[in-house]
Amino acid sequence: PAPPKAGAFKVRRDLMRGSTLLKRYYQMGNLPISVQHCPNENRIHWKVPPEKLDYHHYLPVFFDGLRVREEPFFFFARRGVLDLIEHGPKRIVLVLPQLIEPLKKALDTRDPAVVRTALEVLRAMVRADDRVGGALVPYYRQLLPVFNLLRGRSSNSGDAMDFGERKGGNVGAAVRDTLEALERGGGPDAYINIKALVPAYESCVGASKAMTGAGYRSRFGGASAAQSDKMGRLMREAIANRNRRYHDRQERREALSASLGTPRGGSPMAPPLGGPRSRSEEPPHVGFDAPPPPPRGGG
C-alpha cells in the first residue's frame, strides 16, 4: 500500500474552531460596528470614528477574527483591520507585539482564503508605516516558516491568462508579493533573515547587488556605508561557513564508508537479516578527530 500522506498542506480545522474574541465581542454588543451594504463591496459602518478607538484593545480583537471563515465575522475581521490600518497607520507599530500570535494562527490554518487575507493585511501594515517593516524582522521566525511551505502553491496555467491573480487568488503569488514587501520595508537586515527562513527566495533588489554593500546603499538610503558593507561581509561569511560545513560532512561520510569497507559513493552495509548487529560488530564511530581515510587505488 502507498504510504500515508504527510498532510503538510492540509487545512488545520482545529485552529479554525472555537469562538474568537471578535465573535464574542460582537455578540455582546461591545464593538461599535455594523454592516454598510454597498453596490460593489460591503463596508463597515463605524459608530465611533476609528481614529478615536483604543488600538491596544480593538486591533488584536479584529486580528483574532482572521482565522475563522464564519460570516459575517470573517468580513468584519478583514474589513475592520484594513480600516484601522488606514485611519491610524502610525499607531500600528505600538501594538505590533500583540498582533503576531493571531497573525501566526491565521497563517498556520493553511486555508487559502484565510492565508490570502492574512498576507493582504501584512502587506497593508508594511506599506502604511515605514517603521513596521523593520519592527517585523525579529518576528520572522514565527511568520516565515509558513511562507516557505506555501511559496510553491502556484497554479500552472501554461500560456493561458490567470484572471484570479489580480484578486489575490494565487497563494504562491501572494506569498511572493508579501516577501518582496517585507524586504523593501524591512531595511538592510530583512533580506538575510528572509533568506535564512525561505532559502529559495531571490532578492527583488537584484541577486548580484544583494550580496554587496553597494546594493544595500542603492536600495536602502537610510543605511550608512559602514552598515551596508558589514551586512554584505556577514552574508559572504555565512555562505562560506555553509560551504565549509558541507565539505566537512562529505569528508566524514567518506571516512565512515572507508571504515565499513563501502566503495566510494556507496551506502553503509545493512545489518544481517537475523537482527541488529552485536556491539562488537558495530562500526567504529567516526568523529571530528578521526584520521583521514586511506588513499584509494594504486596511484
Tab-separated table of C-alpha atoms in Angstrom:
chain	number	residue	atom	x	y	z
A	1	PRO	CA	0.000	0.000	0.000
A	2	ALA	CA	1.046	3.552	-0.617
A	3	PRO	CA	2.486	5.421	2.373
A	4	PRO	CA	0.117	7.851	4.067
A	5	LYS	CA	0.258	11.499	3.131
A	6	ALA	CA	2.108	13.820	5.456
A	7	GLY	CA	-0.626	16.439	5.215
A	8	ALA	CA	1.680	19.450	5.108
A	9	PHE	CA	-0.837	21.446	3.059
A	10	LYS	CA	-3.938	20.117	4.782
A	11	VAL	CA	-6.223	22.777	6.227
A	12	ARG	CA	-5.943	22.772	10.006
A	13	ARG	CA	-9.548	22.858	11.115
A	14	ASP	CA	-8.554	22.731	14.783
A	15	LEU	CA	-7.239	26.303	14.565
A	16	MET	CA	-10.471	27.447	12.920
A	17	ARG	CA	-12.782	26.014	15.564
A	18	GLY	CA	-14.000	27.735	18.671
A	19	SER	CA	-15.172	31.223	19.351
A	20	THR	CA	-12.891	34.138	18.574
A	21	LEU	CA	-12.616	37.378	20.507
A	22	LEU	CA	-14.273	39.182	17.609
A	23	LYS	CA	-17.317	36.892	17.686
A	24	ARG	CA	-17.749	37.160	21.467
A	25	TYR	CA	-17.364	40.931	21.490
A	26	TYR	CA	-19.804	41.354	18.589
A	27	GLN	CA	-22.447	39.120	20.145
A	28	MET	CA	-22.176	41.047	23.416
A	29	GLY	CA	-22.552	44.365	21.551
A	30	ASN	CA	-19.113	45.634	22.547
A	31	LEU	CA	-17.965	46.507	19.020
A	32	PRO	CA	-19.079	49.863	17.514
A	33	ILE	CA	-19.641	48.427	14.034
A	34	SER	CA	-22.399	47.348	11.682
A	35	VAL	CA	-22.633	46.296	8.037
A	36	GLN	CA	-22.973	49.041	5.451
A	37	HIS	CA	-24.381	47.497	2.260
A	38	CYS	CA	-22.847	48.928	-0.902
A	39	PRO	CA	-23.321	48.088	-4.609
A	40	ASN	CA	-19.847	46.637	-5.229
A	41	GLU	CA	-18.453	45.566	-1.861
A	42	ASN	CA	-19.952	45.903	1.602
A	43	ARG	CA	-18.177	48.112	4.093
A	44	ILE	CA	-18.198	48.630	7.845
A	45	HIS	CA	-20.220	51.444	9.352
A	46	TRP	CA	-18.260	52.722	12.341
A	47	LYS	CA	-20.457	54.145	15.071
A	48	VAL	CA	-17.313	55.738	16.534
A	49	PRO	CA	-14.560	57.157	14.283
A	50	PRO	CA	-11.786	54.522	14.037
A	51	GLU	CA	-9.033	57.015	14.886
A	52	LYS	CA	-10.663	57.607	18.296
A	53	LEU	CA	-10.593	53.921	19.296
A	54	ASP	CA	-8.049	52.318	21.616
A	55	TYR	CA	-5.851	50.364	19.198
A	56	HIS	CA	-4.264	48.312	22.004
A	57	HIS	CA	-7.705	46.931	22.794
A	58	TYR	CA	-9.561	46.715	19.468
A	59	LEU	CA	-6.857	45.883	16.891
A	60	PRO	CA	-5.919	42.482	18.448
A	61	VAL	CA	-9.630	41.639	18.620
A	62	PHE	CA	-10.061	42.135	14.869
A	63	PHE	CA	-6.825	40.259	14.133
A	64	ASP	CA	-8.055	37.274	16.141
A	65	GLY	CA	-11.086	37.018	13.854
A	66	LEU	CA	-8.941	36.449	10.743
A	67	ARG	CA	-8.566	32.692	11.386
A	68	VAL	CA	-12.287	31.817	11.144
A	69	ARG	CA	-14.253	31.936	7.893
A	70	GLU	CA	-17.649	32.155	9.530
A	71	GLU	CA	-19.645	35.084	8.206
A	72	PRO	CA	-20.169	37.912	8.952
A	73	PHE	CA	-17.227	37.718	11.386
A	74	PHE	CA	-14.637	36.997	8.682
A	75	PHE	CA	-15.847	40.072	6.785
A	76	PHE	CA	-15.725	42.178	9.965
A	77	ALA	CA	-12.194	40.982	10.724
A	78	ARG	CA	-10.735	41.703	7.280
A	79	ARG	CA	-12.523	44.998	6.695
A	80	GLY	CA	-12.049	46.161	10.284
A	81	VAL	CA	-8.295	45.547	10.250
A	82	LEU	CA	-7.846	47.362	6.932
A	83	ASP	CA	-9.931	50.318	8.130
A	84	LEU	CA	-7.974	50.613	11.376
A	85	ILE	CA	-4.680	50.470	9.475
A	86	GLU	CA	-5.902	53.153	7.082
A	87	HIS	CA	-7.091	55.546	9.814
A	88	GLY	CA	-4.195	55.041	12.241
A	89	PRO	CA	-1.039	53.951	10.384
A	90	LYS	CA	1.352	55.463	12.928
A	91	ARG	CA	-0.248	53.561	15.818
A	92	ILE	CA	0.287	50.054	14.405
A	93	VAL	CA	3.915	49.703	15.439
A	94	LEU	CA	2.987	50.274	19.103
A	95	VAL	CA	0.537	47.336	19.040
A	96	LEU	CA	2.688	45.046	16.863
A	97	PRO	CA	3.765	42.537	19.588
A	98	GLN	CA	0.080	41.792	20.328
A	99	LEU	CA	-0.640	41.082	16.651
A	100	ILE	CA	1.983	38.403	15.976
A	101	GLU	CA	0.208	35.484	17.682
A	102	PRO	CA	-3.204	35.923	15.965
A	103	LEU	CA	-1.451	36.562	12.653
A	104	LYS	CA	0.565	33.358	13.057
A	105	LYS	CA	-2.582	31.362	13.855
A	106	ALA	CA	-4.249	32.679	10.705
A	107	LEU	CA	-1.262	31.651	8.570
A	108	ASP	CA	-0.994	28.239	10.233
A	109	THR	CA	-4.544	27.304	9.217
A	110	ARG	CA	-3.286	26.705	5.632
A	111	ASP	CA	-6.763	27.681	4.432
A	112	PRO	CA	-6.280	29.544	1.117
A	113	ALA	CA	-8.834	32.289	1.834
A	114	VAL	CA	-7.532	32.869	5.371
A	115	VAL	CA	-3.888	32.855	4.254
A	116	ARG	CA	-4.564	35.312	1.414
A	117	THR	CA	-6.349	37.658	3.812
A	118	ALA	CA	-3.516	37.451	6.363
A	119	LEU	CA	-0.962	38.214	3.644
A	120	GLU	CA	-3.052	41.151	2.421
A	121	VAL	CA	-3.163	42.548	5.956
A	122	LEU	CA	0.573	42.054	6.367
A	123	ARG	CA	1.321	43.962	3.172
A	124	ALA	CA	-1.030	46.762	4.210
A	125	MET	CA	0.772	47.077	7.553
A	126	VAL	CA	4.202	47.301	5.933
A	127	ARG	CA	3.075	49.900	3.392
A	128	ALA	CA	1.180	52.017	5.913
A	129	ASP	CA	4.174	52.910	8.095
A	130	ASP	CA	7.885	52.710	7.317
A	131	ARG	CA	8.647	51.570	10.876
A	132	VAL	CA	6.521	48.417	10.708
A	133	GLY	CA	8.790	46.599	8.239
A	134	GLY	CA	11.849	46.932	10.448
A	135	ALA	CA	9.870	46.073	13.580
A	136	LEU	CA	8.674	42.829	11.957
A	137	VAL	CA	12.204	41.467	11.371
A	138	PRO	CA	12.558	39.916	14.883
A	139	TYR	CA	9.270	38.060	14.318
A	140	TYR	CA	10.276	36.414	11.032
A	141	ARG	CA	10.893	33.095	12.808
A	142	GLN	CA	7.249	32.961	13.840
A	143	LEU	CA	5.775	34.027	10.492
A	144	LEU	CA	8.022	32.931	7.628
A	145	PRO	CA	8.072	29.100	8.045
A	146	VAL	CA	4.569	29.029	6.552
A	147	PHE	CA	5.808	31.271	3.725
A	148	ASN	CA	8.471	28.697	2.894
A	149	LEU	CA	5.828	25.955	2.861
A	150	LEU	CA	3.293	27.778	0.668
A	151	ARG	CA	5.737	29.563	-1.625
A	152	GLY	CA	5.299	26.984	-4.388
A	153	ARG	CA	1.492	26.761	-4.210
A	154	SER	CA	1.018	28.443	-7.568
A	155	SER	CA	-1.332	27.349	-10.312
A	156	ASN	CA	0.376	26.475	-13.586
A	157	SER	CA	-1.917	27.866	-16.262
A	158	GLY	CA	0.593	27.465	-19.084
A	159	ASP	CA	0.125	30.129	-21.735
A	160	ALA	CA	-3.392	30.968	-20.515
A	161	MET	CA	-4.338	34.090	-18.582
A	162	ASP	CA	-4.796	33.709	-14.824
A	163	PHE	CA	-7.572	36.189	-14.100
A	164	GLY	CA	-7.646	35.313	-10.397
A	165	GLU	CA	-4.127	36.598	-9.724
A	166	ARG	CA	-5.145	40.256	-9.766
A	167	LYS	CA	-7.638	39.473	-6.977
A	168	GLY	CA	-5.038	37.663	-4.892
A	169	GLY	CA	-6.439	34.220	-5.712
A	170	ASN	CA	-2.997	32.670	-6.188
A	171	VAL	CA	-1.445	31.827	-2.811
A	172	GLY	CA	2.076	31.423	-4.219
A	173	ALA	CA	1.941	34.830	-5.919
A	174	ALA	CA	0.587	36.426	-2.723
A	175	VAL	CA	3.461	34.914	-0.723
A	176	ARG	CA	5.978	36.266	-3.237
A	177	ASP	CA	4.460	39.764	-3.155
A	178	THR	CA	4.454	39.759	0.642
A	179	LEU	CA	8.103	38.680	0.851
A	180	GLU	CA	9.084	41.447	-1.553
A	181	ALA	CA	7.138	43.986	0.515
A	182	LEU	CA	8.878	42.768	3.678
A	183	GLU	CA	12.287	43.089	2.024
A	184	ARG	CA	11.591	46.593	0.737
A	185	GLY	CA	10.284	47.836	4.071
A	186	GLY	CA	12.490	45.831	6.424
A	187	GLY	CA	15.771	47.677	5.947
A	188	PRO	CA	19.232	46.125	5.449
A	189	ASP	CA	18.566	43.250	7.882
A	190	ALA	CA	15.472	41.997	6.068
A	191	TYR	CA	16.972	40.058	3.152
A	192	ILE	CA	19.464	37.977	5.122
A	193	ASN	CA	16.765	36.992	7.617
A	194	ILE	CA	14.264	36.141	4.877
A	195	LYS	CA	16.909	34.087	3.058
A	196	ALA	CA	17.644	32.098	6.222
A	197	LEU	CA	13.997	31.008	6.550
A	198	VAL	CA	12.983	30.921	2.862
A	199	PRO	CA	16.156	29.685	1.112
A	200	ALA	CA	14.628	29.740	-2.382
A	201	TYR	CA	13.705	33.426	-2.152
A	202	GLU	CA	15.571	35.720	-4.533
A	203	SER	CA	16.002	39.364	-3.697
A	204	CYS	CA	13.719	41.798	-5.503
A	205	VAL	CA	16.602	44.292	-5.271
A	206	GLY	CA	18.736	42.087	-7.518
A	207	ALA	CA	20.686	38.941	-6.748
A	208	SER	CA	24.019	40.481	-7.779
A	209	LYS	CA	23.537	43.632	-5.701
A	210	ALA	CA	22.022	41.990	-2.619
A	211	MET	CA	25.352	40.412	-1.661
A	212	THR	CA	27.283	43.677	-1.612
A	213	GLY	CA	27.198	46.834	0.419
A	214	ALA	CA	26.602	48.881	-2.735
A	215	GLY	CA	23.335	47.063	-3.278
A	216	TYR	CA	22.100	47.954	0.169
A	217	ARG	CA	23.181	51.564	-0.193
A	218	SER	CA	21.399	51.882	-3.539
A	219	ARG	CA	18.190	50.322	-2.207
A	220	PHE	CA	18.071	51.463	1.437
A	221	GLY	CA	19.032	55.116	1.546
A	222	GLY	CA	18.879	55.235	5.354
A	223	ALA	CA	21.677	52.679	5.811
A	224	SER	CA	25.163	54.063	6.120
A	225	ALA	CA	28.077	52.789	4.055
A	226	ALA	CA	29.589	51.028	7.076
A	227	GLN	CA	26.337	49.227	7.873
A	228	SER	CA	25.857	48.178	4.260
A	229	ASP	CA	29.418	46.859	3.960
A	230	LYS	CA	29.012	44.979	7.231
A	231	MET	CA	25.831	43.275	6.022
A	232	GLY	CA	27.499	42.253	2.768
A	233	ARG	CA	30.503	40.853	4.659
A	234	LEU	CA	28.264	38.900	7.039
A	235	MET	CA	26.357	37.345	4.150
A	236	ARG	CA	29.570	36.279	2.414
A	237	GLU	CA	30.888	34.775	5.664
A	238	ALA	CA	27.626	32.890	6.208
A	239	ILE	CA	27.823	31.354	2.733
A	240	ALA	CA	31.489	30.424	3.251
A	241	ASN	CA	30.657	28.753	6.577
A	242	ARG	CA	27.814	26.826	4.982
A	243	ASN	CA	30.128	25.541	2.227
A	244	ARG	CA	32.763	24.592	4.816
A	245	ARG	CA	30.233	22.587	6.833
A	246	TYR	CA	29.114	20.824	3.668
A	247	HIS	CA	32.678	19.726	2.801
A	248	ASP	CA	33.251	18.583	6.392
A	249	ARG	CA	30.158	16.382	6.213
A	250	GLN	CA	31.354	14.920	2.932
A	251	GLU	CA	34.743	14.062	4.438
A	252	ARG	CA	33.169	12.413	7.488
A	253	ARG	CA	30.830	10.409	5.243
A	254	GLU	CA	33.759	9.170	3.170
A	255	ALA	CA	35.689	8.257	6.317
A	256	LEU	CA	32.724	6.270	7.617
A	257	SER	CA	32.351	4.486	4.276
A	258	ALA	CA	36.053	3.591	4.309
A	259	SER	CA	35.850	2.167	7.833
A	260	LEU	CA	32.888	-0.037	6.806
A	261	GLY	CA	34.533	-1.219	3.634
A	262	THR	CA	31.981	0.505	1.432
A	263	PRO	CA	33.079	1.625	-2.052
A	264	ARG	CA	33.311	5.341	-2.732
A	265	GLY	CA	29.839	6.856	-3.092
A	266	GLY	CA	28.097	3.703	-1.763
A	267	SER	CA	25.932	3.272	1.302
A	268	PRO	CA	26.958	1.614	4.577
A	269	MET	CA	26.360	-2.127	4.827
A	270	ALA	CA	22.904	-3.149	6.064
A	271	PRO	CA	22.634	-5.272	9.247
A	272	PRO	CA	22.230	-9.048	8.786
A	273	LEU	CA	18.764	-10.482	8.385
A	274	GLY	CA	18.887	-12.239	11.760
A	275	GLY	CA	18.609	-8.920	13.594
A	276	PRO	CA	20.761	-5.945	14.550
A	277	ARG	CA	24.484	-6.256	14.892
A	278	SER	CA	26.005	-7.070	18.211
A	279	ARG	CA	28.008	-4.415	19.991
A	280	SER	CA	31.275	-5.940	18.788
A	281	GLU	CA	30.087	-5.762	15.158
A	282	GLU	CA	29.056	-2.124	15.267
A	283	PRO	CA	31.131	0.160	13.050
A	284	PRO	CA	33.629	2.395	14.826
A	285	HIS	CA	32.479	5.959	15.489
A	286	VAL	CA	33.987	8.473	13.127
A	287	GLY	CA	34.087	11.895	14.752
A	288	PHE	CA	35.718	15.208	14.034
A	289	ASP	CA	39.147	13.982	15.232
A	290	ALA	CA	39.194	10.779	13.170
A	291	PRO	CA	42.268	10.257	10.920
A	292	PRO	CA	41.741	10.845	7.199
A	293	PRO	CA	40.714	7.815	5.133
A	294	PRO	CA	43.479	5.837	3.437
A	295	PRO	CA	44.148	6.609	-0.227
A	296	ARG	CA	42.242	4.544	-2.750
A	297	GLY	CA	43.612	2.979	-5.891
A	298	GLY	CA	47.140	2.254	-6.880
A	299	GLY	CA	48.074	5.844	-7.761
